mmCIF file of N, CA and C in Angstrom:
data_model
loop_
_atom_site.group_PDB
_atom_site.id
_atom_site.type_symbol
_atom_site.label_atom_id
_atom_site.label_comp_id
_atom_site.label_asym_id
_atom_site.label_seq_id
_atom_site.Cartn_x
_atom_site.Cartn_y
_atom_site.Cartn_z
ATOM 1 N N MET A 655 92.526 85.621 140.529
ATOM 2 C CA MET A 655 93.518 86.593 140.062
ATOM 3 C C MET A 655 94.092 86.159 138.707
ATOM 4 N N LYS A 656 94.342 84.850 138.562
ATOM 5 C CA LYS A 656 94.896 84.378 137.288
ATOM 6 C C LYS A 656 93.906 84.627 136.150
ATOM 7 N N THR A 657 92.633 84.354 136.401
ATOM 8 C CA THR A 657 91.646 84.569 135.343
ATOM 9 C C THR A 657 91.557 86.050 134.984
ATOM 10 N N TRP A 658 91.694 86.937 135.970
ATOM 11 C CA TRP A 658 91.633 88.373 135.683
ATOM 12 C C TRP A 658 92.815 88.794 134.815
ATOM 13 N N THR A 659 94.009 88.260 135.143
ATOM 14 C CA THR A 659 95.190 88.595 134.339
ATOM 15 C C THR A 659 95.004 88.092 132.919
ATOM 16 N N TYR A 660 94.487 86.880 132.791
ATOM 17 C CA TYR A 660 94.276 86.310 131.455
ATOM 18 C C TYR A 660 93.246 87.138 130.691
ATOM 19 N N PHE A 661 92.184 87.525 131.376
ATOM 20 C CA PHE A 661 91.148 88.321 130.724
ATOM 21 C C PHE A 661 91.698 89.678 130.305
ATOM 22 N N ARG A 662 92.492 90.284 131.189
ATOM 23 C CA ARG A 662 93.045 91.605 130.876
ATOM 24 C C ARG A 662 93.993 91.519 129.689
ATOM 25 N N GLU A 663 94.873 90.519 129.687
ATOM 26 C CA GLU A 663 95.813 90.382 128.575
ATOM 27 C C GLU A 663 95.061 90.093 127.280
ATOM 28 N N GLY A 664 94.033 89.255 127.360
ATOM 29 C CA GLY A 664 93.248 88.951 126.169
ATOM 30 C C GLY A 664 92.517 90.190 125.668
ATOM 31 N N PHE A 665 92.017 91.001 126.590
ATOM 32 C CA PHE A 665 91.311 92.221 126.189
ATOM 33 C C PHE A 665 92.267 93.201 125.527
ATOM 34 N N VAL A 666 93.455 93.354 126.114
ATOM 35 C CA VAL A 666 94.439 94.273 125.537
ATOM 36 C C VAL A 666 94.847 93.793 124.152
ATOM 37 N N GLY A 667 95.042 92.476 124.005
ATOM 38 C CA GLY A 667 95.429 91.933 122.706
ATOM 39 C C GLY A 667 94.349 92.188 121.661
ATOM 40 N N SER A 668 93.088 91.946 122.029
ATOM 41 C CA SER A 668 92.003 92.159 121.077
ATOM 42 C C SER A 668 91.839 93.647 120.783
ATOM 43 N N PHE A 669 92.123 94.491 121.777
ATOM 44 C CA PHE A 669 92.016 95.936 121.549
ATOM 45 C C PHE A 669 93.079 96.392 120.563
ATOM 46 N N GLU A 670 94.311 95.882 120.719
ATOM 47 C CA GLU A 670 95.377 96.241 119.783
ATOM 48 C C GLU A 670 95.033 95.735 118.387
ATOM 49 N N LEU A 671 94.458 94.530 118.319
ATOM 50 C CA LEU A 671 94.071 93.972 117.021
ATOM 51 C C LEU A 671 92.991 94.840 116.384
ATOM 52 N N ALA A 672 92.007 95.261 117.175
ATOM 53 C CA ALA A 672 90.939 96.111 116.648
ATOM 54 C C ALA A 672 91.507 97.448 116.185
ATOM 55 N N ALA A 673 92.449 97.996 116.939
ATOM 56 C CA ALA A 673 93.052 99.275 116.559
ATOM 57 C C ALA A 673 93.805 99.129 115.243
ATOM 58 N N ALA A 674 94.507 98.009 115.070
ATOM 59 C CA ALA A 674 95.249 97.784 113.827
ATOM 60 C C ALA A 674 94.288 97.655 112.655
ATOM 61 N N ILE A 675 93.167 96.959 112.876
ATOM 62 C CA ILE A 675 92.177 96.798 111.802
ATOM 63 C C ILE A 675 91.568 98.150 111.452
ATOM 64 N N VAL A 676 91.241 98.939 112.465
ATOM 65 C CA VAL A 676 90.647 100.260 112.209
ATOM 66 C C VAL A 676 91.616 101.138 111.424
ATOM 67 N N MET A 677 92.886 101.126 111.818
ATOM 68 C CA MET A 677 93.874 101.948 111.112
ATOM 69 C C MET A 677 94.013 101.494 109.663
ATOM 70 N N ALA A 678 93.973 100.173 109.446
ATOM 71 C CA ALA A 678 94.086 99.649 108.085
ATOM 72 C C ALA A 678 92.878 100.075 107.260
ATOM 73 N N VAL A 679 91.692 99.996 107.854
ATOM 74 C CA VAL A 679 90.474 100.391 107.130
ATOM 75 C C VAL A 679 90.512 101.880 106.806
ATOM 76 N N VAL A 680 90.945 102.685 107.775
ATOM 77 C CA VAL A 680 91.022 104.134 107.541
ATOM 78 C C VAL A 680 92.013 104.432 106.424
ATOM 79 N N ARG A 681 93.132 103.714 106.420
ATOM 80 C CA ARG A 681 94.149 103.951 105.391
ATOM 81 C C ARG A 681 93.597 103.590 104.018
ATOM 82 N N VAL A 682 92.900 102.452 103.932
ATOM 83 C CA VAL A 682 92.320 102.030 102.653
ATOM 84 C C VAL A 682 91.247 103.022 102.211
ATOM 85 N N ALA A 683 90.430 103.479 103.162
ATOM 86 C CA ALA A 683 89.379 104.437 102.818
ATOM 87 C C ALA A 683 89.990 105.744 102.330
ATOM 88 N N ALA A 684 91.072 106.185 102.959
ATOM 89 C CA ALA A 684 91.727 107.425 102.540
ATOM 90 C C ALA A 684 92.296 107.265 101.136
ATOM 91 N N ASP A 685 92.900 106.105 100.861
ATOM 92 C CA ASP A 685 93.435 105.873 99.520
ATOM 93 C C ASP A 685 92.303 105.860 98.498
ATOM 94 N N PHE A 686 91.173 105.232 98.857
ATOM 95 C CA PHE A 686 90.039 105.157 97.932
ATOM 96 C C PHE A 686 89.485 106.556 97.661
ATOM 97 N N LEU A 687 89.338 107.373 98.703
ATOM 98 C CA LEU A 687 88.809 108.724 98.519
ATOM 99 C C LEU A 687 89.797 109.592 97.748
ATOM 100 N N ASN A 688 91.067 109.221 97.800
ATOM 101 C CA ASN A 688 92.093 110.012 97.126
ATOM 102 C C ASN A 688 92.304 109.538 95.694
ATOM 103 N N GLY A 689 91.397 108.712 95.181
ATOM 104 C CA GLY A 689 91.527 108.256 93.802
ATOM 105 C C GLY A 689 92.341 106.978 93.687
ATOM 106 N N GLY A 690 92.529 106.262 94.799
ATOM 107 C CA GLY A 690 93.252 105.003 94.748
ATOM 108 C C GLY A 690 94.756 105.168 94.729
ATOM 109 N N ALA A 691 95.251 106.363 95.011
ATOM 110 C CA ALA A 691 96.701 106.577 95.017
ATOM 111 C C ALA A 691 97.300 106.021 96.307
ATOM 112 N N GLY A 692 98.504 105.478 96.208
ATOM 113 C CA GLY A 692 99.176 104.931 97.384
ATOM 114 C C GLY A 692 99.735 106.042 98.248
ATOM 115 N N PRO A 693 100.196 105.717 99.457
ATOM 116 C CA PRO A 693 100.760 106.740 100.363
ATOM 117 C C PRO A 693 101.922 107.488 99.719
ATOM 118 N N ARG A 694 102.791 106.766 98.985
ATOM 119 C CA ARG A 694 103.948 107.431 98.379
ATOM 120 C C ARG A 694 103.489 108.394 97.283
ATOM 121 N N ASP A 695 102.552 107.946 96.444
ATOM 122 C CA ASP A 695 102.072 108.815 95.367
ATOM 123 C C ASP A 695 101.383 110.046 95.954
ATOM 124 N N ARG A 696 100.606 109.835 97.019
ATOM 125 C CA ARG A 696 99.902 110.957 97.630
ATOM 126 C C ARG A 696 100.916 111.947 98.193
ATOM 127 N N HIS A 697 101.963 111.450 98.843
ATOM 128 C CA HIS A 697 102.970 112.348 99.430
ATOM 129 C C HIS A 697 103.702 113.105 98.323
ATOM 130 N N ARG A 698 104.001 112.422 97.232
ATOM 131 C CA ARG A 698 104.728 113.063 96.142
ATOM 132 C C ARG A 698 103.863 114.158 95.511
ATOM 133 N N SER A 699 102.602 113.851 95.221
ATOM 134 C CA SER A 699 101.733 114.842 94.584
ATOM 135 C C SER A 699 101.446 115.995 95.550
ATOM 136 N N ALA A 700 101.348 115.694 96.833
ATOM 137 C CA ALA A 700 101.059 116.746 97.812
ATOM 138 C C ALA A 700 102.239 117.721 97.895
ATOM 139 N N SER A 701 103.464 117.194 97.837
ATOM 140 C CA SER A 701 104.625 118.082 97.930
ATOM 141 C C SER A 701 104.783 118.895 96.651
ATOM 142 N N HIS A 702 104.340 118.338 95.515
ATOM 143 C CA HIS A 702 104.464 119.065 94.251
ATOM 144 C C HIS A 702 103.454 120.202 94.168
ATOM 145 N N SER A 703 102.237 119.967 94.644
ATOM 146 C CA SER A 703 101.185 120.972 94.517
ATOM 147 C C SER A 703 101.038 121.812 95.747
#
């Protein structure tokens, strides 16, 4: 039972880490496709146009 709890906690931790990495990659890819503009610049230009 202890090993299962350890495995489950380790799996959840690695899953959260993978999710954070994926979100970071998606954010960087979106900025790159948007011409390298940051989130603030993108929001400002989007509200203007």
